[in-house]
Coordinates of N, CA and C in Angstrom, one line a residue:
X1 N -18.5 15.2 -0.2 CA -18.5 15.2 -1.7 C -17.2 14.6 -2.2
X2 N -17.3 13.7 -3.1 CA -16.1 13.1 -3.7 C -15.4 14.0 -4.6
X3 N -14.1 14.1 -4.4 CA -13.2 14.9 -5.3 C -12.0 14.2 -5.7
X4 N -11.6 14.4 -7.0 CA -10.4 13.8 -7.6 C -9.5 14.9 -8.0
X5 N -8.2 14.8 -7.6 CA -7.2 15.8 -7.9 C -6.0 15.1 -8.6
X6 N -5.7 15.4 -9.8 CA -4.6 14.9 -10.5 C -3.3 15.7 -10.2
X7 N -2.2 15.0 -10.3 CA -0.9 15.7 -10.2 C 0.2 14.9 -10.9
X8 N 1.3 15.5 -11.1 CA 2.5 14.8 -11.7 C 2.7 15.2 -13.1
X9 N 1.9 15.9 -13.8 CA 2.1 16.3 -15.2 C 3.3 17.2 -15.3
X10 N 3.8 17.4 -16.6 CA 4.9 18.2 -16.8 C 5.4 18.1 -18.2
X11 N 6.5 18.7 -18.5 CA 7.2 18.7 -19.8 C 8.3 17.7 -19.8
X12 N 8.3 16.7 -20.7 CA 9.4 15.7 -20.8 C 9.7 15.5 -22.2
X13 N 10.9 14.8 -22.4 CA 11.3 14.5 -23.8 C 10.8 13.1 -24.2
X14 N 10.7 12.9 -25.5 CA 10.3 11.6 -26.0 C 11.2 10.5 -25.5
X15 N 10.6 9.4 -25.0 CA 11.4 8.3 -24.5 C 11.4 8.3 -23.0
X16 N 11.1 9.5 -22.4 CA 11.1 9.6 -20.9 C 9.9 8.9 -20.2
X17 N 10.0 8.9 -18.9 CA 8.9 8.3 -18.1 C 8.3 9.4 -17.2
X18 N 7.1 9.2 -16.8 CA 6.4 10.1 -15.9 C 5.3 9.3 -15.2
X19 N 5.1 9.7 -13.9 CA 4.0 9.0 -13.2 C 3.0 10.1 -12.7
X20 N 1.8 9.9 -13.1 CA 0.7 10.7 -12.7 C 0.0 10.1 -11.4
X21 N -0.5 11.0 -10.6 CA -1.3 10.5 -9.4 C -2.6 11.2 -9.4
X22 N -3.6 10.5 -8.8 CA -4.9 11.0 -8.7 C -5.4 10.7 -7.2
X23 N -5.5 11.7 -6.4 CA -6.0 11.6 -5.0 C -7.5 11.7 -4.9
X24 N -8.0 10.7 -4.2 CA -9.5 10.6 -4.0 C -9.8 11.1 -2.6
X25 N -10.7 12.0 -2.5 CA -11.1 12.5 -1.1 C -12.6 12.6 -1.1
X26 N -13.1 12.7 0.2 CA -14.6 12.8 0.3 C -15.3 11.5 0.2
X27 N -14.6 10.4 0.1 CA -15.2 9.1 -0.1 C -14.1 8.0 0.1
X28 N -14.5 6.7 0.0 CA -13.6 5.6 0.1 C -13.2 5.2 -1.3
X29 N -11.9 5.3 -1.7 CA -11.5 5.0 -3.0 C -11.8 3.5 -3.4
X30 N -11.9 2.6 -2.5 CA -12.1 1.2 -2.8 C -13.6 1.0 -3.3
X31 N -14.4 2.0 -3.1 CA -15.8 1.9 -3.5 C -16.0 2.1 -5.0
X32 N -14.9 2.6 -5.7 CA -15.0 3.0 -7.1 C -14.0 2.3 -8.0
X33 N -14.5 2.0 -9.2 CA -13.6 1.7 -10.3 C -13.0 3.1 -10.7
X34 N -11.7 3.0 -11.1 CA -11.0 4.2 -11.5 C -10.4 4.1 -12.9
X35 N -10.4 5.3 -13.6 CA -10.0 5.3 -15.0 C -9.2 6.5 -15.3
X36 N -8.4 6.5 -16.4 CA -7.7 7.6 -16.9 C -8.2 7.9 -18.3
X37 N -8.5 9.1 -18.6 CA -8.8 9.6 -20.0 C -7.8 10.7 -20.3
X38 N -7.7 11.0 -21.6 CA -6.9 12.2 -22.0 C -7.5 12.9 -23.2
X39 N -7.2 14.1 -23.3 CA -7.6 14.9 -24.5 C -6.5 15.7 -25.0
X40 N -6.1 15.5 -26.3 CA -5.1 16.2 -26.9 C -5.7 17.4 -27.7
X41 N -4.8 18.4 -28.0 CA -5.3 19.6 -28.7 C -6.0 19.2 -30.0
X42 N -7.2 19.8 -30.2 CA -7.9 19.5 -31.4 C -8.5 18.2 -31.6
X43 N -8.5 17.4 -30.5 CA -9.1 16.0 -30.6 C -10.1 15.8 -29.4
X44 N -10.9 14.8 -29.6 CA -11.9 14.5 -28.6 C -11.2 13.7 -27.4
X45 N -11.8 13.8 -26.3 CA -11.3 13.0 -25.1 C -11.4 11.5 -25.4
X46 N -10.3 10.8 -25.1 CA -10.3 9.4 -25.3 C -9.9 8.6 -24.1
X47 N -10.3 7.4 -24.1 CA -10.1 6.4 -23.0 C -8.6 6.0 -23.1
X48 N -8.0 5.9 -21.9 CA -6.7 5.4 -21.7 C -6.6 4.1 -21.0
X49 N -7.1 4.0 -19.8 CA -7.1 2.7 -19.0 C -8.0 2.8 -17.9
X50 N -8.4 1.6 -17.4 CA -9.2 1.5 -16.1 C -8.8 0.4 -15.3
X51 N -9.2 0.4 -14.0 CA -8.9 -0.7 -13.1 C -10.1 -0.8 -12.2
X52 N -10.3 -2.1 -11.7 CA -11.5 -2.4 -10.8 C -11.3 -1.8 -9.4
X53 N -12.3 -2.0 -8.6 CA -12.2 -1.5 -7.2 C -11.1 -2.1 -6.5
X54 N -10.8 -3.4 -6.8 CA -9.7 -4.1 -6.1 C -8.4 -3.9 -6.7
X55 N -8.3 -3.3 -7.9 CA -7.1 -3.1 -8.6 C -6.8 -4.2 -9.7
X56 N -7.7 -5.2 -9.8 CA -7.6 -6.2 -10.8 C -8.2 -5.9 -12.1
X57 N -8.0 -6.8 -13.0 CA -8.5 -6.7 -14.4 C -8.3 -5.3 -15.1
X58 N -7.0 -4.9 -15.1 CA -6.8 -3.6 -15.8 C -7.0 -3.8 -17.3
X59 N -7.4 -2.7 -17.9 CA -7.6 -2.7 -19.4 C -7.0 -1.4 -20.0
X60 N -6.3 -1.6 -21.1 CA -5.7 -0.4 -21.7 C -6.1 -0.2 -23.2
X61 N -6.1 1.0 -23.6 CA -6.3 1.3 -25.0 C -5.1 0.8 -25.8
X62 N -5.3 0.4 -27.0 CA -4.2 -0.1 -27.8 C -3.0 0.9 -28.0
X63 N -3.3 2.1 -27.9 CA -2.3 3.2 -28.1 C -1.3 3.2 -27.0
X64 N -1.6 2.7 -25.8 CA -0.7 2.8 -24.7 C -0.4 1.5 -24.1
X65 N -0.9 0.4 -24.6 CA -0.7 -0.9 -24.1 C 0.8 -1.2 -24.2
X66 N 1.4 -1.7 -23.1 CA 2.8 -2.1 -23.1 C 3.7 -0.9 -22.6
X67 N 3.1 0.3 -22.6 CA 3.9 1.5 -22.2 C 3.4 2.1 -20.9
X68 N 2.1 2.0 -20.7 CA 1.4 2.6 -19.5 C 1.0 1.5 -18.5
X69 N 1.0 1.8 -17.3 CA 0.5 0.9 -16.2 C -0.3 1.6 -15.2
X70 N -1.5 1.1 -15.0 CA -2.4 1.7 -13.9 C -2.3 0.9 -12.7
X71 N -2.2 1.6 -11.5 CA -2.2 0.9 -10.3 C -2.9 1.7 -9.2
X72 N -3.2 1.2 -8.1 CA -3.9 1.9 -7.1 C -3.5 1.5 -5.7
X73 N -3.5 2.4 -4.8 CA -3.2 2.2 -3.4 C -4.4 2.7 -2.6
X74 N -5.3 1.8 -2.3 CA -6.5 2.1 -1.6 C -6.3 2.7 -0.2
X75 N -5.2 2.2 0.4 CA -4.9 2.7 1.8 C -4.5 4.2 1.7
X76 N -4.0 4.7 0.6 CA -3.6 6.1 0.4 C -4.7 6.8 -0.5
X77 N -5.7 6.1 -0.8 CA -6.8 6.7 -1.7 C -6.2 7.4 -2.9
X78 N -5.4 6.7 -3.6 CA -4.7 7.2 -4.7 C -4.6 6.2 -5.9
X79 N -4.8 6.6 -7.1 CA -4.6 5.8 -8.3 C -3.4 6.5 -9.1
X80 N -2.6 5.6 -9.7 CA -1.5 6.1 -10.4 C -1.5 5.7 -11.9
X81 N -0.8 6.5 -12.7 CA -0.6 6.1 -14.1 C 0.9 6.2 -14.4
X82 N 1.5 5.1 -14.5 CA 3.0 5.1 -14.8 C 3.1 5.1 -16.3
X83 N 3.8 6.1 -16.8 CA 3.9 6.2 -18.3 C 5.4 6.1 -18.6
X84 N 5.7 5.2 -19.6 CA 7.1 5.0 -20.0 C 7.1 5.1 -21.5
X85 N 8.3 5.3 -22.1 CA 8.5 5.4 -23.5 C 7.5 6.4 -24.1
X86 N 7.5 7.6 -23.5 CA 6.5 8.6 -23.9 C 6.8 9.1 -25.3
X87 N 5.7 9.4 -26.1 CA 5.8 9.8 -27.4 C 5.1 11.2 -27.5
X88 N 5.5 12.0 -28.5 CA 4.8 13.3 -28.7 C 3.3 13.1 -28.8
X89 N 2.8 12.0 -29.4 CA 1.4 11.8 -29.5 C 0.7 11.6 -28.1
X90 N 1.5 11.4 -27.1 CA 0.9 11.3 -25.7 C 0.6 12.6 -25.1
X91 N 1.0 13.7 -25.8 CA 0.7 15.1 -25.3 C -0.8 15.3 -25.2
X92 N -1.2 15.6 -24.0 CA -2.6 15.8 -23.7 C -2.9 16.2 -22.3
X93 N -4.1 16.6 -22.0 CA -4.5 16.8 -20.6 C -5.1 15.5 -20.1
X94 N -4.5 15.0 -19.0 CA -4.9 13.7 -18.5 C -5.9 13.9 -17.3
X95 N -7.0 13.1 -17.4 CA -8.1 13.2 -16.4 C -8.3 11.9 -15.7
X96 N -8.5 11.9 -14.4 CA -8.9 10.6 -13.8 C -10.4 10.7 -13.5
X97 N -11.0 9.5 -13.4 CA -12.5 9.5 -13.2 C -12.8 8.3 -12.3
X98 N -13.9 8.4 -11.6 CA -14.3 7.3 -10.7 C -15.8 7.0 -11.0
X99 N -16.1 5.7 -10.9 CA -17.5 5.3 -11.2 C -17.7 3.9 -10.5
X100 N -19.0 3.5 -10.7 CA -19.4 2.2 -10.1 C -18.8 1.0 -10.7
X101 N -18.5 1.1 -12.0 CA -18.0 0.0 -12.7 C -16.8 0.4 -13.6
X102 N -16.0 -0.6 -13.9 CA -14.8 -0.4 -14.8 C -15.3 -0.4 -16.2
X103 N -15.2 0.7 -16.9 CA -15.7 0.8 -18.3 C -14.9 1.8 -19.1
X104 N -14.9 1.7 -20.4 CA -14.2 2.7 -21.2 C -15.1 3.8 -21.6
X105 N -16.4 3.7 -21.2 CA -17.4 4.7 -21.6 C -17.4 5.9 -20.7
X106 N -17.1 7.1 -21.2 CA -17.0 8.3 -20.3 C -18.3 8.6 -19.6
X107 N -19.4 8.4 -20.2 CA -20.7 8.8 -19.6 C -21.0 8.0 -18.4
X108 N -20.4 6.9 -18.1 CA -20.7 6.1 -17.0 C -19.9 6.4 -15.7
X109 N -19.0 7.4 -15.8 CA -18.2 7.8 -14.7 C -18.8 9.0 -14.0
X110 N -19.0 8.9 -12.7 CA -19.7 10.0 -12.0 C -18.8 11.1 -11.6
X111 N -17.6 10.8 -11.2 CA -16.7 11.9 -10.7 C -15.5 12.0 -11.6
X112 N -15.1 13.3 -11.7 CA -13.9 13.6 -12.6 C -13.0 14.6 -11.9
X113 N -11.7 14.5 -12.2 CA -10.8 15.5 -11.8 C -10.7 16.6 -12.8
X114 N -9.9 17.6 -12.5 CA -9.8 18.8 -13.4 C -8.7 18.6 -14.5
X115 N -7.9 17.6 -14.3 CA -6.9 17.3 -15.3 C -5.5 17.8 -14.9
X116 N -4.5 17.2 -15.5 CA -3.1 17.6 -15.4 C -2.4 17.5 -16.8
X117 N -1.7 18.5 -17.1 CA -1.1 18.6 -18.5 C 0.2 17.8 -18.6
X118 N 0.3 17.0 -19.7 CA 1.5 16.3 -20.0 C 1.9 16.7 -21.4
X119 N 3.1 17.2 -21.5 CA 3.7 17.6 -22.8 C 4.9 16.8 -23.1
X120 N 5.0 16.1 -24.2 CA 6.1 15.3 -24.6 C 6.8 16.0 -25.9
X121 N 8.0 16.4 -25.7 CA 8.7 17.1 -26.9 C 9.5 16.1 -27.6
X122 N 9.7 16.3 -28.9 CA 10.5 15.5 -29.8 C 11.9 16.0 -29.8

């Protein structure tokens, strides 16, 4: 069974950087497109970024473009989300997801992690 486990969340100050990791087990990570979503308190879950099976053609939501970078290390079965210039608005539970294609549509991802909390203080 494929499992995704996020890590790296925590409490940081505005302007700081943080790197999240998502470990893929029970399958071959290169078989999946991988994505990050987030859900802030009182808001619906929203798309953040995705990358293809090979790590190419990354796509970002406008709210994080230029600040966040998605990358993957298929040899380590891990996808990363490097976050810089963090803002209080980035406070949310961050989830990684795996699916057959790179897309911003949540319903098309088959596997999901349980999430990791990121809190950005002002």
